[in-house]
Amino acid sequence: MSTTSPAAAARDGFLQSYRQLAGELDRSAPLWLRRMRQQAIESFEETGFPSPRDEQWRQTNVEPITTTRFEPAGDGPSEVGAATIGSVPFVNLAAPDGPRLVFVEGRLVRELSELDGLPPEVVLGSLAQILRDHPETIEPHLTRQAGRSEHGFAALNTAFLADGAVILVPEAVKLERPIEIVHLASGADQPRAVHPRTLVVAGAESELTLIEIHAGAADKTYLSNGVTELVAGPAARIDHVRIQSDSHRAYHIGVVRAHQQRDSTIRSFSFNFGAALARHDVSAELAGEGAHAALFGLYVIGERQHVDSHTVLDHAAAHCTSHELYRGVLADRARSVFNGRIVVREGAQKTDAVQSNANLLLSDRALAHSRPQLEIYADDVRCTHGATIGQLDADAMFYLRARGIGTRQAREMLIHAFVAAVLDELGCEPLREGIEAAFSGRLADEDRTADE
Amino acid sequence: MAFQYPVEVPGVGNLYFLKAALNAVRKHRGESELDAMEFLKLVREKLKILHLDESLLQRPVNAGFSGGEKKRNEIFQMAVLEPSLCVLDETDSGLDIDALQMVAEGVNAMRSPERAIVIVTHYQRLLNHIVPDVVHVLAGGKIIRSGDRQLAVELEKKGYRWIEEHAADAARDAAADTSPASA
């Protein structure tokens, strides 16, 4: 006799969904993809969902996910119309006229998307279609960066891979307008699992900005389990902005993996505002000399929200630089985890890595974990890290109030000042204003609940 | 209240801070809030009076300011906010002679019958530039002697010991006068 644990039962549920869907998924897939999917599901079957016994999941218990029964996302008619998309936060701010790809439950919705406005040599489109028409263009990249060696969630994403966003920018093409990718959960009453996927390949000396927005109907429970792969060719430049504003009852797992060739630059922004439980893994492999990675993160959470940010900066080549700055504001009973790992491999001399994580606790019941992890196997490097967890500066509060500014406004001014360190780096004023407005409203809500 | 050690508030721009403060104060007084243009005009006038550079507005509040800059920023805020009661806490500490003169000019420009200004200092030097109407000497949390500006000059010459002894004598005399057992 054996009793099945919730995690094992949840695993079996996903395996069963996979078996039901695999035939249909594989029908249009090239052989290499079918193999990858097969490997991914085998790996998931073996490892299952992470447990608090796993070193990288000690502070994040995924039990709320494993005890919820998720149906696979269907291709049923989308309940999201053009009217809804206009009301999704953050959409339209950076790229008012597109180009934009809108996915509902992981599937591209063409009527809501705006594919025009790019140079003809740039590929922007649906993964499903590219897999049908030109699979060879993405074969060298898709699932090469992520989806096999990660945790069980990423393996699941690859196993269920059916559609997603693909951006291929050829050599020396510099895109001035940002590309927006919107992933929406449709808001079905039964919890559903969605596996959004994004692949970006930037050719040598090309440049692009990508805004990835994750959202869903408020009050709905769903699992959004996304993977984004970024490949920066020699001297390419990618700005990747990821905004997570999922329903406060949703679960969000996100993996961003970047591969950087020589002299390339990737700037990654991770904004986490939504979800009951969010886990976000960002990693950059600095594989070519002279590459630069900048990882910025901001989480503003309250209630009983939980946000876990795990980052890895893998300095595999010499003369690379990385800069990491994560800041969090926690109200009510929110909890956050920051785990920043920097690996300097043998021979990666002259590495210069700077990491900082700061947390602002607005309530006595909020809790922030912060943990830098340095692994250095080269001897001529500079690595610095710092972590702080604290409250609003009482002296600064007093000073502002002594000038007649009310408590609430003073609080807000200091919170905005605290997050400015991250937002100042964004360099897109409309988006910045949208983000500031979003959490101003948010903190005002927290204030109201605190008053009640 | 001008602080002896003005607090640094990194990330909050001076201009934004002042506008928020001024509008909060105006609201309290039942006046309409100033819009950006009106506010800027007012701020520029005040900068001129205090001979301050406009670049001050763009910097974060006191962050990275020198001691003198911080004190001048305090007086600048006072000029913009126009409080009816100003408390200047050791505004002269850490100031060089030029900065002291500027601070004094700013304070003098604000003197009016509608406004009370309390200056807390250990030295008479500041009072050469800002001539006080009344001087109170505080010891152990109590006013032990009051007078006009001559009191401060005398105090500077004779030192605090003198005035404390003097006050102690006076207190003893007063106690003797009221004690029934003094006969």
Short mmCIF file of N, CA and C in Angstrom, two decimals, chain A residues 393 395-396 398-400 402-405 409 413-414 417, chain B residues 1 3 9-12 17 20-21 24 62 74 77 81:
data_model
loop_
_atom_site.label_atom_id
_atom_site.label_comp_id
_atom_site.label_asym_id
_atom_site.label_seq_id
_atom_site.Cartn_x
_atom_site.Cartn_y
_atom_site.Cartn_z
N ASP A 393 13.19 55.08 6.49
CA ASP A 393 14.10 55.84 7.33
C ASP A 393 13.30 56.83 8.19
N ASP A 395 14.29 59.14 10.26
CA ASP A 395 14.79 60.51 10.21
C ASP A 395 14.27 61.23 8.97
N ALA A 396 14.29 60.51 7.85
CA ALA A 396 13.82 61.12 6.60
C ALA A 396 12.32 61.40 6.70
N PHE A 398 10.65 62.06 9.41
CA PHE A 398 10.49 63.22 10.29
C PHE A 398 10.81 64.51 9.54
N TYR A 399 11.87 64.46 8.76
CA TYR A 399 12.30 65.64 8.01
C TYR A 399 11.20 66.10 7.05
N LEU A 400 10.66 65.14 6.29
CA LEU A 400 9.62 65.48 5.31
C LEU A 400 8.38 66.01 6.04
N ALA A 402 8.30 67.43 8.93
CA ALA A 402 8.60 68.74 9.52
C ALA A 402 8.40 69.86 8.50
N ARG A 403 8.39 69.50 7.23
CA ARG A 403 8.16 70.49 6.18
C ARG A 403 6.68 70.57 5.79
N GLY A 404 5.84 69.88 6.54
CA GLY A 404 4.40 69.99 6.30
C GLY A 404 3.83 68.89 5.43
N ILE A 405 4.67 67.98 4.96
CA ILE A 405 4.18 66.91 4.09
C ILE A 405 3.50 65.84 4.96
N GLN A 409 1.85 60.91 2.20
CA GLN A 409 2.62 61.39 1.05
C GLN A 409 4.11 61.22 1.28
N MET A 413 6.67 59.22 -1.03
CA MET A 413 7.86 59.84 -1.61
C MET A 413 9.09 58.98 -1.34
N LEU A 414 9.19 58.46 -0.12
CA LEU A 414 10.38 57.67 0.23
C LEU A 414 10.37 56.32 -0.48
N ALA A 417 11.42 56.98 -3.95
CA ALA A 417 12.86 57.24 -3.99
C ALA A 417 13.63 55.92 -3.92
N MET B 1 11.34 74.64 11.10
CA MET B 1 12.44 74.05 11.86
C MET B 1 13.62 73.80 10.93
N PHE B 3 17.18 72.26 10.66
CA PHE B 3 17.91 71.26 11.44
C PHE B 3 19.39 71.60 11.57
N VAL B 9 17.97 62.90 1.89
CA VAL B 9 16.89 62.06 1.39
C VAL B 9 17.19 61.69 -0.07
N PRO B 10 18.06 60.71 -0.27
CA PRO B 10 18.44 60.38 -1.64
C PRO B 10 17.24 59.89 -2.44
N GLY B 11 17.21 60.24 -3.70
CA GLY B 11 16.13 59.76 -4.57
C GLY B 11 14.95 60.70 -4.65
N VAL B 12 14.85 61.64 -3.70
CA VAL B 12 13.75 62.62 -3.76
C VAL B 12 14.34 63.95 -4.23
N PHE B 17 10.19 67.77 -3.85
CA PHE B 17 10.01 67.81 -2.40
C PHE B 17 9.41 69.15 -1.96
N ALA B 20 5.79 69.58 -3.07
CA ALA B 20 4.88 68.80 -2.23
C ALA B 20 4.68 69.49 -0.89
N ALA B 21 5.79 69.98 -0.32
CA ALA B 21 5.71 70.63 0.98
C ALA B 21 4.89 71.93 0.89
N ALA B 24 1.26 71.26 0.42
CA ALA B 24 0.66 70.73 1.66
C ALA B 24 0.40 71.88 2.64
N ASN B 62 19.42 67.33 -0.07
CA ASN B 62 20.61 67.29 0.81
C ASN B 62 21.62 66.18 0.51
N GLU B 74 18.30 74.71 3.87
CA GLU B 74 17.30 74.87 4.92
C GLU B 74 16.67 76.26 4.86
N GLN B 77 14.39 76.57 1.89
CA GLN B 77 13.09 75.97 2.15
C GLN B 77 12.23 76.91 3.00
N LEU B 81 8.62 78.19 1.95
CA LEU B 81 7.45 77.73 2.71
C LEU B 81 6.85 78.84 3.59
#
